[in-house]
């Protein structure tokens, strides 16, 4: 089935006939609906087709609202260009049909990708992004700031749960019938009735001298003989990020785990407002320090879409090399750390050694050990000489040989086998329900990778091999990282072979006010999406980065069940969510 | 098992030599308390690392201090699991307001005498995040800071130099 076919199918299910009338072309600022009053669940108006980077169409037109009377109005916009993630379809949904739309989407087998809101004058635009077979749909609705009420999608998509709570805390949007009405991102740093991402909230806020601890968060309780609670964090025992975990256990067995995150909320979305493109790229590179390439790329891709800028082919290839190198560096670190958490120090020492060598090459060739600020709007900051390429290729062979020594030694170790196999099991259906991404999803049968399924330059010129397992345990998440390292090594070699001469940066053209873009890349943890809208004068009006951790963290609460408390660190490390990327 | 030992033998010792920082480097790092530490801790310190809001970049490089190339423990510097066991708090990040009380409590839980090292540009001055409704900015806005190790993130070498400056 060709990728776009299911959207037509989906629309028919929503009650539309005559979808063939979708015509490619340029629409005017207030296009005439081509058909109206469809039979069935929804009334639809089909508008002429535009792409996401044509801002006047991407901006919701108030005239389109209510055209279908009581039912929903879905403005279907698409493009005659190949359907790629650069061109997500924008569908506008009436607010009171927000949940019904989610119900239809889940029935159609759409994956929930991301949810965010923004204030545009007197309205909130609420967005929910979905994906199927590499085609992204950006559904959008509009509620008034003075009556911000919307049916919750979280009852349909568990993945939307925390995202809606975040939008509630930051904007004051009331999601009706939400299954969990507790605060999420808000601790005690701002008052319950003030909302940081509203335009009238000053970036400095009104903080007190010492923000008190969030003492009275209503955690889930359990009662019964022998049941006890273990509170952990926010300051942990290791060198890791802060967050709170609340366990209920009987003996050593974990009955329930509840995560309480938000401790490293730094106001990234708020302080992004008003920035210039270069400055936003720097900030995006610090959403999660281990994913600096991934987030920076996604943000730059979104800005480039909004400003209609194509990056030079050489820049795309270098971005690809940077992203694959970042993936390998993190996987090497994780594989060592997983083994270390079950006291297998041999592997920890070997993998940290390999990671250090890898990072030194980062510094030598690209000028930064973690590759921060190597990607910039319009291209990349760093070039590769022939000598660099030779060095990188030689290092790839060295790493392959090293791993050929180490992996059999690990594979044959029975104590490691004892600890990693069957522990931390995440069932494929639970992974699907939470929309688990990257190695977490792929170790539990979720066969998705943006690089293969919605390819962007430079992945559109190579074949990306995606490893998938179905066992869903820690060992699966360990071995899938190894397979991904091998695939990435191969990709880097291909990118170097294809490296074309040419410029590194396209000249920046200021984006027009209101223009927007959605960058979607496969970071080392999985799919990253970044939404950007420009204001006047090339300034950022809204930035929302969705780290894969936002979808993977809830899976941790499930995969630790029936494991013993002492196995929590290794379970956690096998997932390795970002706290900073989650808390923003 | 034979493969494992073979690999260990083949890898050998990769640990590198480091020079102690010179006087002007110490001044740059703002280490004024070196003599006190020399006297009180006889060349060995215990560090409690506290992420007070960082992006995790600094943590990655602090982790690297324990890899076989740097192996910082051979200098008597080791990381402990509780502030109760610590001489030094190694604090990263702009201090997020949601972590402010946690950081203050960690500081209070650390027995005297104690020192605070602010690691990274965010910890030094607020960095990319500054002061906002969600961030207190520099660590020194929340607890007294003795040493600053700048960088985004500081390299393991910069961290080594800064920490070696603290001890004999």
XYZ file of C-alpha atoms in Angstrom:
752
model
C 0.000 0.000 0.000
C 1.505 3.294 -0.947
C 2.115 5.506 1.997
C -0.492 8.141 1.256
C -3.306 5.656 0.639
C -4.179 5.121 4.245
C -4.886 8.816 4.744
C -7.534 8.603 2.039
C -8.837 5.473 3.701
C -8.869 7.211 7.017
C -10.747 10.176 5.622
C -13.343 7.869 4.107
C -13.800 6.300 7.484
C -14.311 9.740 8.930
C -17.264 9.932 6.633
C -15.927 11.589 3.550
C -16.792 10.562 0.069
C -15.082 11.799 -3.062
C -11.648 12.227 -1.628
C -10.309 12.160 -5.150
C -11.125 15.854 -5.294
C -7.945 16.612 -3.392
C -6.066 18.522 -6.036
C -2.491 19.630 -6.005
C -1.974 23.305 -6.527
C -1.690 26.635 -4.863
C -4.553 27.891 -2.803
C -5.374 31.484 -2.061
C -5.423 32.945 1.416
C -9.038 31.922 1.993
C -9.662 29.010 -0.333
C -13.157 27.893 -1.172
C -14.107 24.518 0.218
C -14.349 22.001 -2.580
C -16.840 19.811 -0.878
C -18.926 20.153 2.213
C -21.458 18.356 4.294
C -20.074 14.849 3.922
C -22.186 12.062 5.319
C -21.275 10.254 8.494
C -19.227 11.081 11.521
C -17.623 14.253 10.289
C -18.450 17.098 8.028
C -15.411 17.985 6.049
C -14.250 20.797 3.947
C -11.463 19.930 1.614
C -9.197 22.806 0.799
C -6.720 23.186 -2.008
C -3.479 21.575 -1.330
C -0.590 23.369 0.263
C 2.587 22.339 1.933
C 3.515 23.029 5.508
C 5.950 25.782 4.702
C 3.318 27.998 3.143
C 2.397 29.815 6.258
C -0.833 31.499 5.240
C -2.439 28.092 4.830
C -0.775 26.548 7.778
C -2.158 29.291 9.947
C -5.679 28.404 10.895
C -8.193 30.590 9.161
C -11.112 31.541 11.380
C -13.319 31.472 8.305
C -12.718 27.744 7.984
C -14.047 27.172 11.459
C -17.658 26.268 11.826
C -18.160 25.834 8.097
C -19.409 22.331 8.749
C -21.935 23.444 11.317
C -22.105 21.213 14.390
C -19.588 18.676 13.182
C -15.878 18.875 12.700
C -14.164 20.834 10.026
C -11.107 19.103 8.741
C -9.057 21.143 6.351
C -7.029 18.593 4.501
C -3.859 19.989 3.147
C -1.289 17.986 1.348
C 1.164 18.475 -1.435
C 2.015 17.046 -4.806
C 5.604 16.641 -3.716
C 6.523 13.170 -2.426
C 4.992 12.711 0.986
C 7.834 12.979 3.440
C 7.989 14.058 7.012
C 9.003 17.466 5.695
C 5.402 17.767 4.586
C 3.107 16.552 7.318
C -0.561 16.818 6.542
C -2.336 19.494 8.526
C -5.885 18.658 9.537
C -7.958 21.084 11.499
C -10.436 19.546 13.864
C -13.298 21.211 15.733
C -12.607 21.356 19.456
C -15.619 19.275 20.494
C -14.531 16.473 18.138
C -11.004 16.323 19.532
C -11.489 13.023 21.324
C -13.674 11.457 18.640
C -10.890 12.178 16.217
C -8.422 10.346 18.483
C -10.811 7.389 18.689
C -10.963 7.201 14.903
C -7.177 7.554 14.752
C -6.517 4.695 17.165
C -8.932 2.511 15.231
C -6.984 3.329 12.079
C -3.778 2.235 13.837
C -2.147 5.647 14.038
C 0.710 6.140 16.454
C 0.520 9.165 18.760
C 3.684 11.183 18.191
C 3.563 14.451 20.081
C 1.227 16.997 21.610
C 1.772 20.671 22.309
C -0.083 23.961 22.464
C 0.692 27.564 21.678
C -0.985 30.888 22.176
C -1.808 32.899 19.077
C -3.469 36.121 20.197
C -6.717 35.290 21.974
C -6.666 31.593 21.148
C -4.746 28.493 22.058
C -3.844 26.239 19.181
C -3.641 22.685 20.441
C -1.712 20.228 18.283
C -1.523 16.459 18.271
C 0.766 14.749 15.797
C 0.148 11.199 14.567
C 2.057 8.839 12.310
C 1.424 5.748 10.263
C 3.707 4.156 7.671
C 5.970 7.162 7.712
C 3.211 9.688 6.987
C 2.666 12.313 9.661
C -0.625 14.029 10.354
C -0.617 17.208 12.381
C -4.094 17.639 13.791
C -4.913 21.008 15.231
C -7.748 22.596 17.076
C -8.393 26.001 18.536
C -9.850 27.001 21.891
C -10.333 30.486 23.294
C -7.949 31.638 26.030
C -10.878 32.727 28.195
C -12.615 29.328 27.869
C -9.795 26.808 27.338
C -11.619 23.498 27.503
C -10.996 20.487 25.298
C -11.917 16.801 25.471
C -8.879 14.760 26.561
C -7.260 12.311 24.149
C -5.439 10.580 26.994
C -8.253 8.100 27.562
C -7.703 6.916 23.994
C -3.911 7.311 23.774
C -2.060 6.673 27.075
C 0.946 8.315 25.394
C -0.899 11.656 25.445
C -1.345 11.569 29.230
C 1.675 13.501 30.486
C 1.738 15.732 27.444
C -1.767 16.992 28.196
C -0.857 17.480 31.853
C 2.132 19.529 30.693
C -0.110 21.675 28.471
C -2.512 22.121 31.366
C 0.286 23.236 33.726
C 1.887 25.551 31.177
C -1.194 27.049 29.465
C -4.122 26.341 31.765
C -5.949 24.270 29.174
C -8.513 22.060 30.845
C -8.610 18.594 29.286
C -12.027 17.230 30.167
C -12.187 13.613 31.401
C -8.416 13.335 31.651
C -7.680 10.096 33.558
C -5.099 11.785 35.806
C -5.737 15.357 36.833
C -2.635 15.807 38.993
C -0.069 18.441 38.079
C 3.001 17.260 36.206
C 5.568 19.904 35.205
C 4.443 22.348 37.869
C 6.019 21.776 41.258
C 6.098 24.892 43.481
C 7.992 27.366 41.285
C 4.856 29.152 40.093
C 1.336 29.520 41.401
C -1.435 27.131 40.490
C -3.427 29.790 38.671
C -0.559 31.184 36.594
C 0.644 29.621 33.383
C 4.222 30.226 32.189
C 3.666 29.729 28.465
C 0.846 32.234 28.207
C 2.004 35.377 26.481
C 1.147 37.599 29.454
C 3.390 35.575 31.796
C 6.771 37.362 32.087
C 9.825 35.176 31.531
C 11.096 36.150 34.991
C 7.836 35.086 36.631
C 7.322 35.995 40.279
C 9.529 33.501 42.138
C 9.992 33.498 45.908
C 13.521 33.507 47.387
C 13.555 29.806 48.042
C 11.193 27.617 46.047
C 9.832 25.086 48.542
C 9.998 21.347 47.969
C 6.975 19.805 46.297
C 5.918 17.996 49.466
C 2.275 17.254 48.882
C 2.145 15.625 45.490
C -0.571 12.964 45.803
C 1.301 9.770 45.003
C -0.610 6.560 44.470
C -0.890 4.746 47.786
C -1.016 1.077 48.537
C -2.098 -0.656 51.680
C -1.881 -4.155 53.038
C 0.315 -6.333 55.149
C 3.952 -6.248 54.186
C 3.580 -3.481 51.592
C 6.059 -0.674 51.988
C 7.158 2.395 50.079
C 10.617 3.394 48.914
C 11.043 7.042 47.952
C 14.134 7.654 45.804
C 15.468 11.008 44.684
C 15.477 13.658 43.380
C 19.194 13.543 44.297
C 20.321 10.046 43.307
C 23.302 8.026 44.447
C 25.054 7.994 41.087
C 26.262 10.689 38.727
C 22.889 11.049 37.058
C 20.093 13.530 36.546
C 17.529 14.248 39.262
C 14.052 12.770 39.422
C 11.889 11.078 42.011
C 10.813 7.443 41.995
C 8.223 6.097 44.384
C 8.188 2.328 44.745
C 5.642 0.137 46.433
C 7.176 -3.195 47.214
C 6.527 -6.437 49.022
C 9.770 -7.993 50.110
C 12.016 -7.267 47.169
C 9.297 -7.406 44.551
C 8.176 -4.159 42.899
C 4.376 -3.872 43.024
C 4.191 -0.405 41.555
C 6.502 2.369 40.449
C 5.496 5.951 40.040
C 7.787 8.488 38.396
C 7.725 12.093 39.477
C 9.797 14.146 37.056
C 10.034 17.868 36.307
C 12.928 18.636 38.684
C 15.141 19.928 35.880
C 12.455 22.065 34.272
C 14.466 25.035 33.052
C 11.802 26.877 31.072
C 13.310 25.952 27.694
C 10.053 26.583 25.815
C 9.655 30.029 27.396
C 13.234 31.247 27.001
C 13.207 30.105 23.369
C 10.670 32.834 22.575
C 12.207 35.871 20.941
C 15.479 34.146 20.035
C 17.186 34.407 16.664
C 17.697 31.155 14.677
C 21.371 30.754 15.711
C 20.494 31.235 19.335
C 17.635 28.725 19.154
C 19.999 26.154 17.642
C 22.343 26.596 20.617
C 19.464 26.179 23.047
C 18.120 23.124 21.199
C 21.593 21.603 21.473
C 21.156 21.749 25.240
C 17.682 20.242 25.555
C 19.443 16.997 26.388
C 23.232 17.104 26.461
C 23.660 13.544 25.199
C 21.421 14.270 22.168
C 22.881 17.603 21.191
C 23.176 16.628 17.513
C 19.680 15.145 17.369
C 17.859 18.067 18.950
C 19.910 20.685 17.151
C 19.202 18.966 13.831
C 15.461 18.697 14.498
C 15.225 22.368 15.495
C 17.275 23.503 12.492
C 15.175 21.317 10.186
C 12.014 22.966 11.528
C 13.466 26.455 11.083
C 14.706 25.616 7.586
C 11.224 24.404 6.620
C 9.661 27.576 7.960
C 12.133 29.747 6.076
C 11.998 27.508 2.953
C 15.735 26.880 2.965
C 17.396 23.817 1.482
C 20.681 22.826 3.018
C 23.621 21.922 0.742
C 24.034 18.160 0.067
C 27.461 18.180 1.709
C 25.969 19.666 4.883
C 23.274 16.962 4.939
C 25.902 14.216 4.665
C 27.993 15.750 7.454
C 24.868 16.024 9.628
C 24.288 12.332 8.987
C 27.838 11.478 10.028
C 27.486 13.578 13.195
C 24.175 11.932 14.117
C 25.487 8.392 13.596
C 28.634 9.173 15.576
C 26.485 10.502 18.411
C 24.404 7.310 18.328
C 27.505 5.129 18.576
C 29.042 7.187 21.401
C 25.877 6.903 23.485
C 25.288 3.230 22.750
C 28.869 2.426 23.780
C 28.347 4.300 27.036
C 25.001 2.609 27.703
C 26.248 -0.913 26.981
C 29.035 -0.449 29.497
C 26.685 1.083 32.053
C 24.115 -1.719 31.715
C 26.838 -4.267 32.468
C 28.162 -2.118 35.316
C 24.723 -2.099 36.942
C 24.968 -5.867 37.300
C 28.552 -5.554 38.555
C 30.223 -6.802 35.372
C 33.054 -4.288 35.434
C 35.071 -5.811 32.594
C 32.497 -4.600 30.076
C 32.169 -1.197 31.733
C 35.914 -0.611 31.491
C 36.099 -1.825 27.889
C 33.121 0.207 26.699
C 34.111 3.404 28.513
C 37.552 3.004 26.959
C 36.045 2.691 23.472
C 33.717 5.603 24.135
C 36.626 7.787 25.237
C 38.553 6.991 22.049
C 35.434 7.769 20.029
C 34.957 11.127 21.798
C 38.585 12.050 21.249
C 38.048 11.657 17.537
C 34.972 13.895 17.870
C 37.209 16.542 19.404
C 39.988 16.079 16.891
C 37.879 16.051 13.739
C 34.818 18.103 14.674
C 36.194 20.271 17.467
C 33.920 19.215 20.342
C 33.838 16.018 22.389
C 30.044 15.867 22.496
C 29.542 17.527 19.077
C 27.723 20.539 20.515
C 26.972 23.452 18.176
C 28.271 21.652 15.069
C 24.905 22.034 13.306
C 23.601 25.509 12.521
C 20.525 26.858 10.755
C 21.120 26.357 7.038
C 23.898 23.782 7.325
C 26.854 22.779 9.460
C 29.760 24.585 11.148
C 32.449 22.018 10.474
C 33.940 20.456 7.373
C 35.708 17.155 6.771
C 39.066 16.997 5.014
C 40.238 13.903 3.135
C 42.577 13.166 6.031
C 39.615 13.326 8.441
C 37.679 10.868 6.301
C 40.613 8.465 6.269
C 40.940 8.777 10.029
C 37.245 8.153 10.600
C 37.265 5.102 8.344
C 40.339 3.698 9.999
C 38.738 4.194 13.409
C 35.625 2.354 12.248
C 37.748 -0.698 11.477
C 39.478 -0.467 14.832
C 36.115 -0.328 16.614
C 34.814 -3.329 14.658
C 37.868 -5.351 15.648
C 37.566 -4.326 19.285
C 33.892 -5.290 19.383
C 34.706 -8.603 17.684
C 36.889 -9.358 20.741
C 34.554 -8.032 23.406
C 31.121 -9.178 22.284
C 31.846 -12.943 22.338
C 33.355 -12.564 25.814
C 30.120 -10.900 26.920
C 27.874 -13.311 25.074
C 29.497 -16.316 26.728
C 29.274 -14.912 30.239
C 26.671 -16.857 32.166
C 26.396 -14.450 35.106
C 25.498 -11.646 32.716
C 22.985 -13.921 31.046
C 21.413 -14.617 34.444
C 20.842 -10.957 35.140
C 19.894 -9.527 31.750
C 17.688 -12.175 30.142
C 13.952 -11.968 30.959
C 14.564 -9.039 33.365
C 12.754 -5.764 32.726
C 10.316 -7.272 30.227
C 8.302 -4.809 28.146
C 5.531 -6.559 26.232
C 5.109 -5.484 22.586
C 1.479 -4.468 23.138
C 2.441 -2.194 26.041
C 5.295 -0.721 24.016
C 2.786 -0.010 21.246
C 0.232 1.510 23.613
C 2.780 3.958 25.009
C 4.333 4.552 21.607
C 7.779 3.507 22.864
C 10.514 4.720 20.550
C 14.041 3.900 19.478
C 15.831 0.910 20.972
C 13.143 0.581 23.668
C 10.368 0.212 21.115
C 12.441 -1.813 18.652
C 13.470 -4.320 21.357
C 9.736 -4.871 21.900
C 8.727 -5.358 18.292
C 7.983 -1.741 17.308
C 9.406 -1.734 13.798
C 9.810 1.990 13.224
C 12.715 4.240 12.378
C 12.351 7.742 10.917
C 15.513 7.258 8.876
C 13.935 4.380 6.998
C 10.203 5.133 7.155
C 10.161 8.897 6.591
C 13.639 9.491 5.264
C 15.181 12.933 5.180
C 18.486 13.972 3.622
C 20.971 12.283 3.701
C 19.088 9.067 4.628
C 17.081 9.233 1.413
C 20.195 8.163 -0.493
C 21.096 5.056 1.508
C 19.379 1.905 2.725
C 18.902 2.025 6.477
C 18.879 -1.388 8.135
C 16.678 -1.392 11.225
C 17.183 -4.067 13.870
C 14.019 -5.295 15.576
C 13.590 -7.828 18.374
C 10.513 -9.112 20.136
C 11.884 -10.443 23.429
C 11.545 -7.034 25.108
C 13.953 -7.710 27.991
C 17.114 -5.907 29.090
C 19.234 -8.280 27.015
C 17.201 -7.297 23.937
C 17.766 -3.623 24.616
C 21.464 -4.367 25.099
C 21.917 -6.371 21.913
C 19.827 -4.057 19.787
C 22.249 -1.274 20.668
C 25.078 -3.430 19.397
C 23.226 -4.047 16.132
C 22.544 -0.316 15.812
C 26.243 0.437 16.271
C 27.045 -1.887 13.373
C 24.371 -0.316 11.182
C 25.635 3.182 12.043
C 29.232 2.286 11.240
C 28.059 1.134 7.845
C 26.069 4.347 7.318
C 29.048 6.555 8.199
C 31.134 4.702 5.618
C 28.462 5.240 2.991
C 28.097 8.935 3.810
C 31.844 9.430 3.553
C 31.922 7.635 0.207
C 29.119 9.845 -1.062
C 30.570 13.067 0.313
C 30.203 15.620 -2.465
C 32.130 18.840 -2.779
C 30.207 22.006 -2.109
C 29.174 24.586 0.437
C 28.443 23.927 4.080
C 25.762 26.529 4.736
C 22.907 27.960 2.722
C 22.416 31.644 3.225
C 19.725 32.315 5.803
C 16.545 33.945 4.547
C 14.455 35.391 7.350
C 11.215 33.473 7.743
C 8.010 35.444 7.451
C 5.945 36.086 10.556
C 3.704 33.163 11.423
C 5.567 30.609 9.310
C 6.100 27.269 10.969
C 7.941 24.007 10.576
C 8.065 20.545 12.100
C 11.464 18.867 12.166
C 11.459 15.090 12.581
C 14.688 13.140 12.905
C 15.795 9.818 14.382
C 17.967 10.710 17.364
C 19.962 8.031 19.147
C 17.066 7.450 21.570
C 14.505 7.431 18.773
C 12.273 9.833 16.913
C 12.692 13.502 17.865
C 10.193 16.110 16.757
C 10.731 19.839 17.018
C 8.062 22.407 16.272
C 8.994 26.007 15.464
C 6.875 29.040 14.648
C 8.445 32.334 13.666
C 7.372 35.759 14.795
C 8.163 38.962 12.932
C 11.795 39.963 12.420
C 13.183 36.435 12.254
C 12.408 35.825 15.941
C 11.078 32.597 17.411
C 7.454 32.685 18.596
C 7.173 29.059 19.727
C 9.598 26.156 20.115
C 8.561 22.729 21.295
C 11.087 19.877 21.234
C 9.660 16.407 21.901
C 12.402 14.103 23.133
C 11.776 10.357 22.711
C 12.137 10.054 26.491
C 8.719 11.654 26.903
C 7.217 8.506 25.379
C 9.694 6.041 26.855
C 9.534 7.087 30.517
C 5.994 5.710 31.081
C 7.177 2.357 29.694
C 9.678 2.156 32.578
C 6.805 2.157 35.092
C 5.507 -0.964 33.350
C 8.694 -2.884 32.625
C 9.905 -2.850 36.241
C 6.762 -4.555 37.552
C 7.458 -7.954 39.125
C 11.192 -7.271 39.051
C 13.120 -6.953 42.283
C 14.012 -3.517 43.645
C 17.784 -4.129 43.289
C 17.249 -4.636 39.543
C 15.725 -1.194 39.136
C 19.024 0.539 38.246
C 19.737 -1.872 35.403
C 16.119 -1.689 34.201
C 16.372 2.103 34.249
C 19.729 2.138 32.472
C 18.467 -0.213 29.761
C 15.846 2.420 28.928
C 18.046 5.435 29.768
C 15.476 8.197 29.486
C 16.583 11.805 29.492
C 15.327 13.810 32.468
C 16.289 17.142 30.964
C 14.681 16.297 27.617
C 11.514 15.318 29.441
C 11.296 18.250 31.864
C 12.354 20.970 29.367
C 36.374 -16.623 30.367
C 39.632 -17.103 28.463
C 38.513 -14.524 25.904
C 37.827 -12.081 28.705
C 41.286 -12.414 30.237
C 42.871 -12.337 26.801
C 41.139 -9.040 26.060
C 42.251 -7.590 29.390
C 45.835 -8.610 28.664
C 45.667 -7.316 25.117
C 44.209 -3.979 26.237
C 46.945 -3.421 28.806
C 47.038 -0.261 30.924
C 45.759 2.797 29.049
C 45.758 5.199 31.989
C 47.453 8.489 31.181
C 49.773 10.809 33.103
C 48.607 14.250 34.124
C 50.490 17.298 35.232
C 49.361 19.113 38.317
C 48.008 22.564 37.443
C 50.373 25.501 37.633
C 49.776 28.554 39.789
C 48.276 30.696 37.035
C 45.918 27.864 36.112
C 44.799 27.598 39.710
C 44.115 31.290 39.761
C 42.033 30.979 36.626
C 39.993 28.251 38.290
C 39.497 30.460 41.299
C 40.993 28.019 43.745
C 41.887 30.019 46.814
C 41.307 27.376 49.388
C 43.881 24.876 48.240
C 46.032 25.169 51.334
C 43.120 24.499 53.668
C 42.167 21.389 51.761
C 45.771 20.198 51.677
C 45.903 20.483 55.428
C 42.491 19.080 56.276
C 42.180 16.216 53.836
C 45.750 15.009 53.384
C 45.396 14.583 49.654
C 42.154 12.643 49.465
C 38.643 13.911 48.937
C 35.176 12.436 48.587
C 32.854 14.043 46.067
C 29.080 14.041 45.912
C 27.920 15.043 42.437
C 24.656 17.009 42.322
C 22.865 17.702 39.065
C 20.829 20.765 39.967
C 19.325 21.256 36.517
C 21.970 20.486 33.910
C 21.301 19.165 30.401
C 23.314 16.030 31.303
C 26.290 17.134 29.193
C 28.462 17.850 32.242
C 27.467 14.506 33.771
C 28.777 12.677 30.719
C 32.192 14.289 31.110
C 32.253 13.765 34.884
C 31.521 10.100 34.161
C 34.523 10.049 31.848
C 36.787 10.844 34.829
C 36.243 7.261 35.947
C 37.186 5.709 32.622
C 40.542 3.940 32.381
C 42.233 6.871 30.628
C 41.675 9.362 33.449
C 41.039 6.993 36.371
C 40.711 9.878 38.799
C 40.523 7.599 41.820
C 44.265 7.035 41.699
C 44.640 10.645 42.898
C 42.486 10.026 45.927
C 39.412 11.645 44.404
C 36.372 9.430 44.583
C 32.634 9.817 44.126
C 30.343 8.869 46.989
C 26.644 8.052 47.071
C 25.604 10.384 49.901
C 26.354 13.988 50.870
C 26.928 12.654 54.399
C 30.143 11.047 53.157
C 31.288 13.987 51.072
C 33.933 16.695 51.452
C 33.076 18.357 48.167
C 29.853 18.963 46.293
C 30.303 18.992 42.539
C 27.282 20.910 41.296
C 26.210 21.157 37.646
C 23.519 23.039 35.802
C 21.746 26.275 36.310
C 19.887 25.577 39.547
C 16.326 24.895 38.465
C 13.794 26.316 40.914
C 12.345 22.817 41.292
C 15.781 21.657 42.532
C 16.552 24.652 44.746
C 15.407 23.137 48.026
C 16.925 19.762 47.161
C 20.291 21.452 46.557
C 20.056 23.442 49.803
C 19.244 20.278 51.738
C 22.106 18.402 50.112
C 24.411 21.265 51.078
C 23.145 21.190 54.660
C 23.534 17.411 54.800
C 27.219 17.684 53.882
C 29.367 17.826 57.023
C 31.810 20.686 57.616
C 34.371 21.453 56.419
C 32.998 21.318 52.872
C 33.626 22.886 49.515
C 31.447 23.501 46.522
C 32.716 23.214 42.965
C 30.451 24.676 40.287
C 30.966 22.696 37.073
C 30.132 24.024 33.629
C 29.064 27.362 32.187
C 25.502 27.026 33.463
C 26.697 26.426 37.021
C 29.177 29.279 36.648
C 26.867 31.954 35.287
C 23.551 30.454 34.230
C 24.860 29.656 30.746
C 22.285 29.241 28.014
C 19.429 29.234 30.533
C 20.135 32.240 32.744
C 17.682 33.330 35.421
C 13.979 32.880 34.785
C 10.717 31.795 36.374
C 12.130 28.245 36.238
C 15.854 28.769 36.843
C 17.875 30.420 39.622
C 20.867 30.680 37.278
C 24.378 30.252 38.712
C 24.975 27.874 41.618
C 26.388 30.786 43.628
C 22.893 32.298 43.622
C 21.823 29.418 45.871
C 24.823 28.137 47.863
C 28.361 29.504 48.407
C 30.756 28.396 45.665
C 34.505 27.936 46.214
C 35.714 26.860 42.786
C 34.353 27.279 39.279
C 35.269 24.980 36.394
C 33.903 26.611 33.230
C 33.185 24.907 29.900
C 30.191 23.639 27.985
C 30.793 21.032 29.141
C 34.291 21.185 30.667
C 36.467 18.422 29.207
C 37.671 15.660 31.540
C 41.081 17.312 31.379
C 39.635 20.633 32.577
C 37.793 18.786 35.339
C 40.991 16.937 36.324
C 42.945 20.166 36.475
C 40.272 21.810 38.569
C 39.924 18.915 40.976
C 43.639 18.177 41.247
C 44.031 21.812 42.189
C 41.929 21.065 45.256
C 44.276 18.456 46.653
C 47.936 17.948 47.163
